[in-house]
Amino acid sequence: MKLTINGEEVETDTETLSTLLQKFDMSGSEKGIAVAVNDTVITRDQWNSYQLNSDDHIEIIRATQGG
Amino acid sequence: MSALTIADQAFTSRLIVGSARFPDPKTMRDSLRASGAEMVTVAIRRANLTGKDGEDILSYLKEDNFFLLPNTAGCYTAKEAVTTARLAREALGTNWIKLEVIGDDETLFPDVPELLKAAEQLLLDDFIVLPYTNDDPITCRKLSDMGCAAVMPLGAPIGSGMGIRNPYNLRIIREQVDVPVIVDAGVGTASDAAIAMELGMDAVLMNSAISQARHPVQMAGAMRKAIEAGRAAFEAGRMPRRLYASASSPMGGRIEVSGTDE
């Protein structure tokens, strides 16, 4: 299925949010990251069960330097 | 010097520092330590998914036990800011947010209608909202009345280093709202920070003034002293201004000399 991840279109067979994040070496224990699917924040405890659908827009963010 | 209290949280330092635009992570770390600040701002950005994000800034900040204040910098609409705040809450486990909603990228002045809309939404969502705002007393009063934990009027445009451009508005804002007033943006050097504090502002938030100084660590130390000196002077209460001189040495008991010049 086709997903848009951080603005880039990606073709993937991944079905849950946690397996998608594993592809980017991200796990639920990592601090400072968060995910929104179609503008809704998906909390860490939902990552394992959250099913992705074709055309979902996913934003994966990190806390970084800022003023 | 009295403590600063924001939303029932007490801080001994009245200086809040941004973590951006330092020449390297070590300079950032040393500067933040030298500033004496307890609260440090961070931004929320898309993670780099193709490789490492570089040095893990967050772990440095956590190791040093800073109180992290995430921002919504770079947001142009209330919707973007609200989603960014929610992502920040999930990423950092804090409901504190420095709310920024920008009108354009040349001035970086706030978009007030969008700012008010975002503040209202985030307050309903149980955030502790610290909005970056224009130095407009009416906007500040609305934000305060709405329930924001502080108001953060700009001293001058972000990153401009132009100092406190409208001290009179800041004084009016200080009189008009009951929450802490934090000057956010515009400070260029230590005297600007001291002026803000002498005006009665409760704190100053700065980033570029330290990170863009020739010697950031040294400037961070200077800012720490300026904030302390300015606050102490405000609490001490300055003398009244007079148009004419008023001798400080006593006029009585002066000697008399006879005759004129030789």
mmCIF file of C-alpha atoms in Angstrom:
data_model
loop_
_atom_site.group_PDB
_atom_site.id
_atom_site.type_symbol
_atom_site.label_atom_id
_atom_site.label_comp_id
_atom_site.label_asym_id
_atom_site.label_seq_id
_atom_site.Cartn_x
_atom_site.Cartn_y
_atom_site.Cartn_z
ATOM 1 C CA MET A 1 0.000 0.000 0.000
ATOM 2 C CA LYS A 2 0.980 3.602 -0.493
ATOM 3 C CA LEU A 3 1.763 5.771 2.530
ATOM 4 C CA THR A 4 3.022 9.323 2.823
ATOM 5 C CA ILE A 5 5.720 9.459 5.505
ATOM 6 C CA ASN A 6 7.170 12.848 6.405
ATOM 7 C CA GLY A 7 6.065 14.201 3.055
ATOM 8 C CA GLU A 8 7.526 11.349 0.973
ATOM 9 C CA GLU A 9 5.394 8.745 -0.785
ATOM 10 C CA VAL A 10 6.433 5.250 0.225
ATOM 11 C CA GLU A 11 5.229 1.861 -1.017
ATOM 12 C CA THR A 12 5.181 -0.667 1.827
ATOM 13 C CA ASP A 13 3.575 -3.926 2.938
ATOM 14 C CA THR A 14 3.849 -2.952 6.613
ATOM 15 C CA GLU A 15 0.566 -3.171 8.452
ATOM 16 C CA THR A 16 1.062 -1.783 11.929
ATOM 17 C CA LEU A 17 2.662 1.403 13.100
ATOM 18 C CA SER A 18 5.195 -0.408 15.265
ATOM 19 C CA THR A 19 6.528 -2.527 12.381
ATOM 20 C CA LEU A 20 6.793 0.602 10.243
ATOM 21 C CA LEU A 21 8.761 2.372 12.970
ATOM 22 C CA GLN A 22 11.034 -0.655 13.410
ATOM 23 C CA LYS A 23 12.087 -0.189 9.773
ATOM 24 C CA PHE A 24 13.470 3.187 10.842
ATOM 25 C CA ASP A 25 15.109 1.733 13.963
ATOM 26 C CA MET A 26 12.567 3.395 16.218
ATOM 27 C CA SER A 27 10.975 1.662 19.179
ATOM 28 C CA GLY A 28 8.408 2.568 21.786
ATOM 29 C CA SER A 29 11.112 2.946 24.396
ATOM 30 C CA GLU A 30 12.891 5.722 22.507
ATOM 31 C CA LYS A 31 12.420 9.139 24.073
ATOM 32 C CA GLY A 32 11.783 12.337 22.171
ATOM 33 C CA ILE A 33 9.861 10.893 19.230
ATOM 34 C CA ALA A 34 6.159 10.957 18.388
ATOM 35 C CA VAL A 35 3.881 9.976 15.525
ATOM 36 C CA ALA A 36 0.723 11.433 14.006
ATOM 37 C CA VAL A 37 -1.419 9.632 11.445
ATOM 38 C CA ASN A 38 -3.714 11.907 9.432
ATOM 39 C CA ASP A 39 -3.123 14.735 11.965
ATOM 40 C CA THR A 40 -4.016 12.609 14.987
ATOM 41 C CA VAL A 41 -1.286 11.778 17.475
ATOM 42 C CA ILE A 42 -0.981 8.040 18.086
ATOM 43 C CA THR A 43 0.293 7.425 21.611
ATOM 44 C CA ARG A 44 3.064 4.898 22.203
ATOM 45 C CA ASP A 45 0.814 2.345 23.843
ATOM 46 C CA GLN A 46 -1.193 2.131 20.583
ATOM 47 C CA TRP A 47 1.763 1.609 18.231
ATOM 48 C CA ASN A 48 1.667 -2.183 18.392
ATOM 49 C CA SER A 49 -1.990 -2.502 17.505
ATOM 50 C CA TYR A 50 -2.426 0.518 15.215
ATOM 51 C CA GLN A 51 -3.357 -0.667 11.700
ATOM 52 C CA LEU A 52 -2.190 1.505 8.811
ATOM 53 C CA ASN A 53 -4.363 2.089 5.784
ATOM 54 C CA SER A 54 -3.479 2.999 2.218
ATOM 55 C CA ASP A 55 -3.035 6.773 1.669
ATOM 56 C CA ASP A 56 -2.422 7.477 5.353
ATOM 57 C CA HIS A 57 -0.337 10.567 6.008
ATOM 58 C CA ILE A 58 2.220 9.843 8.708
ATOM 59 C CA GLU A 59 4.364 12.383 10.496
ATOM 60 C CA ILE A 60 7.260 11.075 12.577
ATOM 61 C CA ILE A 61 8.862 13.796 14.663
ATOM 62 C CA ARG A 62 11.770 14.243 16.991
ATOM 63 C CA ALA A 63 12.419 16.886 19.634
ATOM 64 C CA THR A 64 15.454 18.861 18.506
ATOM 65 C CA GLN A 65 17.272 22.154 19.042
ATOM 66 C CA GLY A 66 14.948 25.144 19.052
ATOM 67 C CA GLY A 67 14.479 28.664 20.371
ATOM 68 C CA MET B 1 15.946 37.666 44.378
ATOM 69 C CA SER B 2 12.427 36.279 44.488
ATOM 70 C CA ALA B 3 11.525 33.060 42.668
ATOM 71 C CA LEU B 4 9.620 32.928 39.400
ATOM 72 C CA THR B 5 6.433 30.899 39.526
ATOM 73 C CA ILE B 6 4.685 29.752 36.362
ATOM 74 C CA ALA B 7 1.613 27.544 36.744
ATOM 75 C CA ASP B 8 2.610 26.546 40.310
ATOM 76 C CA GLN B 9 6.106 25.573 39.182
ATOM 77 C CA ALA B 10 8.862 27.582 40.900
ATOM 78 C CA PHE B 11 12.083 28.530 39.136
ATOM 79 C CA THR B 12 15.047 30.239 40.769
ATOM 80 C CA SER B 13 16.431 31.480 37.446
ATOM 81 C CA ARG B 14 14.563 34.133 35.516
ATOM 82 C CA LEU B 15 16.440 33.323 32.338
ATOM 83 C CA ILE B 16 15.006 30.854 29.821
ATOM 84 C CA VAL B 17 17.319 29.805 27.017
ATOM 85 C CA GLY B 18 16.813 28.302 23.562
ATOM 86 C CA SER B 19 18.967 25.393 22.410
ATOM 87 C CA ALA B 20 19.238 26.310 18.700
ATOM 88 C CA ARG B 21 21.953 27.698 16.441
ATOM 89 C CA PHE B 22 24.935 26.935 18.643
ATOM 90 C CA PRO B 23 28.185 26.254 16.774
ATOM 91 C CA ASP B 24 28.335 22.707 18.200
ATOM 92 C CA PRO B 25 26.681 20.578 20.913
ATOM 93 C CA LYS B 26 29.493 21.100 23.412
ATOM 94 C CA THR B 27 29.202 24.884 23.176
ATOM 95 C CA MET B 28 25.441 24.544 23.618
ATOM 96 C CA ARG B 29 25.904 22.463 26.713
ATOM 97 C CA ASP B 30 28.539 24.721 28.260
ATOM 98 C CA SER B 31 26.484 27.824 27.437
ATOM 99 C CA LEU B 32 23.292 26.443 28.951
ATOM 100 C CA ARG B 33 25.174 25.539 32.106
ATOM 101 C CA ALA B 34 26.844 28.976 32.275
ATOM 102 C CA SER B 35 23.477 30.717 31.840
ATOM 103 C CA GLY B 36 22.149 29.239 35.082
ATOM 104 C CA ALA B 37 18.815 28.676 33.302
ATOM 105 C CA GLU B 38 16.541 25.863 34.453
ATOM 106 C CA MET B 39 14.155 25.954 31.525
ATOM 107 C CA VAL B 40 15.371 25.274 27.977
ATOM 108 C CA THR B 41 13.316 25.374 24.789
ATOM 109 C CA VAL B 42 13.353 22.705 22.073
ATOM 110 C CA ALA B 43 11.676 22.427 18.675
ATOM 111 C CA ILE B 44 9.635 19.627 17.098
ATOM 112 C CA ARG B 45 10.780 18.578 13.636
ATOM 113 C CA ARG B 46 10.389 15.661 11.248
ATOM 114 C CA ALA B 47 12.797 12.884 12.182
ATOM 115 C CA ASN B 48 15.495 12.077 9.660
ATOM 116 C CA LEU B 49 14.443 8.593 8.547
ATOM 117 C CA THR B 50 17.296 7.911 6.165
ATOM 118 C CA GLY B 51 20.119 8.113 8.662
ATOM 119 C CA LYS B 52 21.150 9.341 12.054
ATOM 120 C CA ASP B 53 19.882 12.721 13.223
ATOM 121 C CA GLY B 54 23.352 13.666 14.389
ATOM 122 C CA GLU B 55 24.186 14.085 18.042
ATOM 123 C CA ASP B 56 21.393 13.386 20.459
ATOM 124 C CA ILE B 57 20.781 16.843 21.862
ATOM 125 C CA LEU B 58 17.909 15.661 23.971
ATOM 126 C CA SER B 59 20.040 13.289 26.036
ATOM 127 C CA TYR B 60 22.418 16.171 26.882
ATOM 128 C CA LEU B 61 19.524 18.307 28.033
ATOM 129 C CA LYS B 62 18.044 15.492 30.088
ATOM 130 C CA GLU B 63 21.370 14.606 31.668
ATOM 131 C CA ASP B 64 21.667 18.182 32.866
ATOM 132 C CA ASN B 65 18.122 18.018 34.269
ATOM 133 C CA PHE B 66 16.755 20.960 32.337
ATOM 134 C CA PHE B 67 13.033 21.614 32.394
ATOM 135 C CA LEU B 68 12.188 21.211 28.700
ATOM 136 C CA LEU B 69 9.800 23.644 27.065
ATOM 137 C CA PRO B 70 8.875 22.473 23.547
ATOM 138 C CA ASN B 71 7.831 25.119 21.028
ATOM 139 C CA THR B 72 5.600 25.278 17.966
ATOM 140 C CA ALA B 73 8.116 27.369 16.014
ATOM 141 C CA GLY B 74 7.518 27.408 12.284
ATOM 142 C CA CYS B 75 3.743 26.952 12.531
ATOM 143 C CA TYR B 76 1.629 29.333 10.460
ATOM 144 C CA THR B 77 -1.845 28.157 11.433
ATOM 145 C CA ALA B 78 -3.637 27.245 14.642
ATOM 146 C CA LYS B 79 -4.133 23.735 13.306
ATOM 147 C CA GLU B 80 -0.406 23.193 12.692
ATOM 148 C CA ALA B 81 0.430 24.579 16.126
ATOM 149 C CA VAL B 82 -2.125 22.393 17.917
ATOM 150 C CA THR B 83 -0.913 19.215 16.195
ATOM 151 C CA THR B 84 2.704 20.160 16.899
ATOM 152 C CA ALA B 85 1.894 20.754 20.581
ATOM 153 C CA ARG B 86 0.210 17.364 20.828
ATOM 154 C CA LEU B 87 3.222 15.690 19.197
ATOM 155 C CA ALA B 88 5.501 17.515 21.644
ATOM 156 C CA ARG B 89 3.440 16.292 24.583
ATOM 157 C CA GLU B 90 3.725 12.714 23.355
ATOM 158 C CA ALA B 91 7.450 12.998 22.547
ATOM 159 C CA LEU B 92 8.517 14.659 25.789
ATOM 160 C CA GLY B 93 5.814 13.757 28.275
ATOM 161 C CA THR B 94 5.093 17.389 29.133
ATOM 162 C CA ASN B 95 1.920 19.422 28.743
ATOM 163 C CA TRP B 96 3.900 22.694 28.694
ATOM 164 C CA ILE B 97 4.090 24.408 25.324
ATOM 165 C CA LYS B 98 5.676 27.599 24.050
ATOM 166 C CA LEU B 99 2.994 28.524 21.543
ATOM 167 C CA GLU B 100 4.219 30.261 18.400
ATOM 168 C CA VAL B 101 1.996 30.941 15.415
ATOM 169 C CA ILE B 102 3.862 33.019 12.872
ATOM 170 C CA GLY B 103 2.368 35.470 10.353
ATOM 171 C CA ASP B 104 5.196 35.481 7.813
ATOM 172 C CA ASP B 105 8.782 34.346 7.584
ATOM 173 C CA GLU B 106 10.309 37.776 7.060
ATOM 174 C CA THR B 107 9.168 39.407 10.302
ATOM 175 C CA LEU B 108 8.255 36.243 12.242
ATOM 176 C CA PHE B 109 5.635 38.383 13.951
ATOM 177 C CA PRO B 110 2.768 36.399 15.477
ATOM 178 C CA ASP B 111 -0.508 35.898 13.608
ATOM 179 C CA VAL B 112 -2.756 37.053 16.437
ATOM 180 C CA PRO B 113 -6.127 35.572 15.354
ATOM 181 C CA GLU B 114 -4.499 32.173 14.766
ATOM 182 C CA LEU B 115 -2.555 32.475 18.032
ATOM 183 C CA LEU B 116 -5.739 33.104 20.035
ATOM 184 C CA LYS B 117 -7.505 30.224 18.294
ATOM 185 C CA ALA B 118 -4.613 27.829 19.012
ATOM 186 C CA ALA B 119 -4.330 28.979 22.651
ATOM 187 C CA GLU B 120 -8.036 28.375 23.215
ATOM 188 C CA GLN B 121 -7.850 24.874 21.752
ATOM 189 C CA LEU B 122 -4.722 23.915 23.705
ATOM 190 C CA LEU B 123 -6.149 25.195 26.987
ATOM 191 C CA LEU B 124 -9.232 23.025 26.433
ATOM 192 C CA ASP B 125 -6.775 20.189 25.880
ATOM 193 C CA ASP B 126 -5.183 20.812 29.336
ATOM 194 C CA PHE B 127 -1.931 22.295 28.089
ATOM 195 C CA ILE B 128 0.095 24.824 30.072
ATOM 196 C CA VAL B 129 0.300 27.473 27.370
ATOM 197 C CA LEU B 130 3.062 30.091 27.157
ATOM 198 C CA PRO B 131 2.279 32.145 24.055
ATOM 199 C CA TYR B 132 4.845 34.169 22.102
ATOM 200 C CA THR B 133 2.915 37.318 21.250
ATOM 201 C CA ASN B 134 3.094 40.883 19.958
ATOM 202 C CA ASP B 135 3.853 43.586 22.497
ATOM 203 C CA ASP B 136 0.158 44.471 22.403
ATOM 204 C CA PRO B 137 -1.513 44.869 25.805
ATOM 205 C CA ILE B 138 -4.958 43.864 24.529
ATOM 206 C CA THR B 139 -3.728 40.613 22.990
ATOM 207 C CA CYS B 140 -1.752 39.848 26.144
ATOM 208 C CA ARG B 141 -4.784 40.502 28.327
ATOM 209 C CA LYS B 142 -6.947 38.229 26.172
ATOM 210 C CA LEU B 143 -4.356 35.437 26.396
ATOM 211 C CA SER B 144 -4.108 35.880 30.145
ATOM 212 C CA ASP B 145 -7.897 35.999 30.642
ATOM 213 C CA MET B 146 -8.228 32.851 28.571
ATOM 214 C CA GLY B 147 -6.009 30.979 31.029
ATOM 215 C CA CYS B 148 -2.499 31.062 29.566
ATOM 216 C CA ALA B 149 0.121 30.459 32.263
ATOM 217 C CA ALA B 150 2.248 33.410 31.117
ATOM 218 C CA VAL B 151 2.396 35.865 28.229
ATOM 219 C CA MET B 152 5.566 36.262 26.203
ATOM 220 C CA PRO B 153 5.637 39.544 24.277
ATOM 221 C CA LEU B 154 8.536 40.106 21.907
ATOM 222 C CA GLY B 155 11.170 42.745 22.697
ATOM 223 C CA ALA B 156 12.066 42.956 18.983
ATOM 224 C CA PRO B 157 11.790 40.516 16.042
ATOM 225 C CA ILE B 158 13.134 37.001 16.621
ATOM 226 C CA GLY B 159 16.861 36.814 15.955
ATOM 227 C CA SER B 160 17.151 40.575 15.337
ATOM 228 C CA GLY B 161 19.118 41.451 18.461
ATOM 229 C CA MET B 162 17.451 44.893 18.387
ATOM 230 C CA GLY B 163 16.750 44.991 22.104
ATOM 231 C CA ILE B 164 13.651 46.288 23.865
ATOM 232 C CA ARG B 165 11.930 48.369 21.177
ATOM 233 C CA ASN B 166 8.810 49.254 23.093
ATOM 234 C CA PRO B 167 9.476 49.479 26.823
ATOM 235 C CA TYR B 168 6.278 51.465 27.423
ATOM 236 C CA ASN B 169 4.014 48.767 26.019
ATOM 237 C CA LEU B 170 5.828 46.163 28.086
ATOM 238 C CA ARG B 171 5.170 48.226 31.217
ATOM 239 C CA ILE B 172 1.482 48.495 30.343
ATOM 240 C CA ILE B 173 1.323 44.746 29.720
ATOM 241 C CA ARG B 174 2.959 44.100 33.105
ATOM 242 C CA GLU B 175 0.270 46.227 34.760
ATOM 243 C CA GLN B 176 -2.602 44.715 32.795
ATOM 244 C CA VAL B 177 -2.102 40.984 33.298
ATOM 245 C CA ASP B 178 -1.882 38.826 36.422
ATOM 246 C CA VAL B 179 0.326 36.076 34.961
ATOM 247 C CA PRO B 180 4.112 36.271 34.488
ATOM 248 C CA VAL B 181 5.293 38.443 31.593
ATOM 249 C CA ILE B 182 8.297 36.971 29.814
ATOM 250 C CA VAL B 183 10.129 38.951 27.149
ATOM 251 C CA ASP B 184 10.641 36.503 24.313
ATOM 252 C CA ALA B 185 12.908 37.494 21.426
ATOM 253 C CA GLY B 186 14.848 40.596 20.530
ATOM 254 C CA VAL B 187 17.493 40.706 23.244
ATOM 255 C CA GLY B 188 20.928 41.312 21.705
ATOM 256 C CA THR B 189 23.239 41.865 24.630
ATOM 257 C CA ALA B 190 23.361 41.920 28.416
ATOM 258 C CA SER B 191 22.048 45.472 28.869
ATOM 259 C CA ASP B 192 18.903 44.586 26.881
ATOM 260 C CA ALA B 193 18.195 41.756 29.316
ATOM 261 C CA ALA B 194 18.820 44.036 32.295
ATOM 262 C CA ILE B 195 16.471 46.678 30.856
ATOM 263 C CA ALA B 196 13.712 44.093 30.450
ATOM 264 C CA MET B 197 14.119 43.020 34.056
ATOM 265 C CA GLU B 198 14.291 46.617 35.345
ATOM 266 C CA LEU B 199 10.958 47.237 33.592
ATOM 267 C CA GLY B 200 9.492 44.595 35.895
ATOM 268 C CA MET B 201 9.305 41.736 33.450
ATOM 269 C CA ASP B 202 9.241 38.391 35.221
ATOM 270 C CA ALA B 203 11.730 36.614 32.965
ATOM 271 C CA VAL B 204 13.499 36.771 29.610
ATOM 272 C CA LEU B 205 13.640 34.040 26.981
ATOM 273 C CA MET B 206 16.558 34.284 24.565
ATOM 274 C CA ASN B 207 18.457 32.127 22.116
ATOM 275 C CA SER B 208 20.414 33.939 19.388
ATOM 276 C CA ALA B 209 21.831 36.545 21.786
ATOM 277 C CA ILE B 210 23.811 33.695 23.338
ATOM 278 C CA SER B 211 24.251 31.211 20.487
ATOM 279 C CA GLN B 212 25.244 33.867 17.938
ATOM 280 C CA ALA B 213 27.640 35.738 20.223
ATOM 281 C CA ARG B 214 31.329 35.478 19.320
ATOM 282 C CA HIS B 215 31.856 33.598 22.586
ATOM 283 C CA PRO B 216 28.527 31.988 23.517
ATOM 284 C CA VAL B 217 29.625 30.560 26.881
ATOM 285 C CA GLN B 218 30.957 33.933 28.013
ATOM 286 C CA MET B 219 27.773 35.669 26.831
ATOM 287 C CA ALA B 220 25.645 33.128 28.684
ATOM 288 C CA GLY B 221 27.458 34.088 31.896
ATOM 289 C CA ALA B 222 26.958 37.784 31.114
ATOM 290 C CA MET B 223 23.219 37.201 30.585
ATOM 291 C CA ARG B 224 22.935 35.388 33.871
ATOM 292 C CA LYS B 225 24.419 38.393 35.681
ATOM 293 C CA ALA B 226 22.342 40.884 33.691
ATOM 294 C CA ILE B 227 19.105 39.107 34.539
ATOM 295 C CA GLU B 228 20.056 38.952 38.218
ATOM 296 C CA ALA B 229 21.202 42.581 38.305
ATOM 297 C CA GLY B 230 18.121 43.821 36.450
ATOM 298 C CA ARG B 231 15.753 41.933 38.701
ATOM 299 C CA ALA B 232 17.560 43.024 41.855
ATOM 300 C CA ALA B 233 17.406 46.661 40.685
ATOM 301 C CA PHE B 234 13.689 46.323 39.976
ATOM 302 C CA GLU B 235 13.037 44.852 43.407
ATOM 303 C CA ALA B 236 15.242 47.526 45.032
ATOM 304 C CA GLY B 237 13.185 50.291 43.367
ATOM 305 C CA ARG B 238 15.048 52.897 41.368
ATOM 306 C CA MET B 239 15.410 56.534 42.480
ATOM 307 C CA PRO B 240 13.081 59.070 40.880
ATOM 308 C CA ARG B 241 14.295 60.862 37.751
ATOM 309 C CA ARG B 242 14.901 64.632 38.102
ATOM 310 C CA LEU B 243 15.490 67.188 35.409
ATOM 311 C CA TYR B 244 17.962 69.183 37.537
ATOM 312 C CA ALA B 245 20.907 68.201 39.665
ATOM 313 C CA SER B 246 20.580 67.320 43.307
ATOM 314 C CA ALA B 247 23.925 67.348 45.144
ATOM 315 C CA SER B 248 24.853 64.105 46.791
ATOM 316 C CA SER B 249 27.484 65.574 49.148
ATOM 317 C CA PRO B 250 26.047 67.731 51.962
ATOM 318 C CA MET B 251 25.963 71.464 51.199
ATOM 319 C CA GLY B 252 26.439 72.453 54.875
ATOM 320 C CA GLY B 253 29.901 72.682 56.457
ATOM 321 C CA ARG B 254 31.771 73.772 53.371
ATOM 322 C CA ILE B 255 34.987 75.771 53.899
ATOM 323 C CA GLU B 256 35.284 79.475 53.100
ATOM 324 C CA VAL B 257 38.199 80.858 51.118
ATOM 325 C CA SER B 258 38.960 84.598 51.089
ATOM 326 C CA GLY B 259 40.091 86.644 48.134
ATOM 327 C CA THR B 260 40.107 85.848 44.465
ATOM 328 C CA ASP B 261 42.344 83.952 42.054
ATOM 329 C CA GLU B 262 45.988 85.053 42.024
#
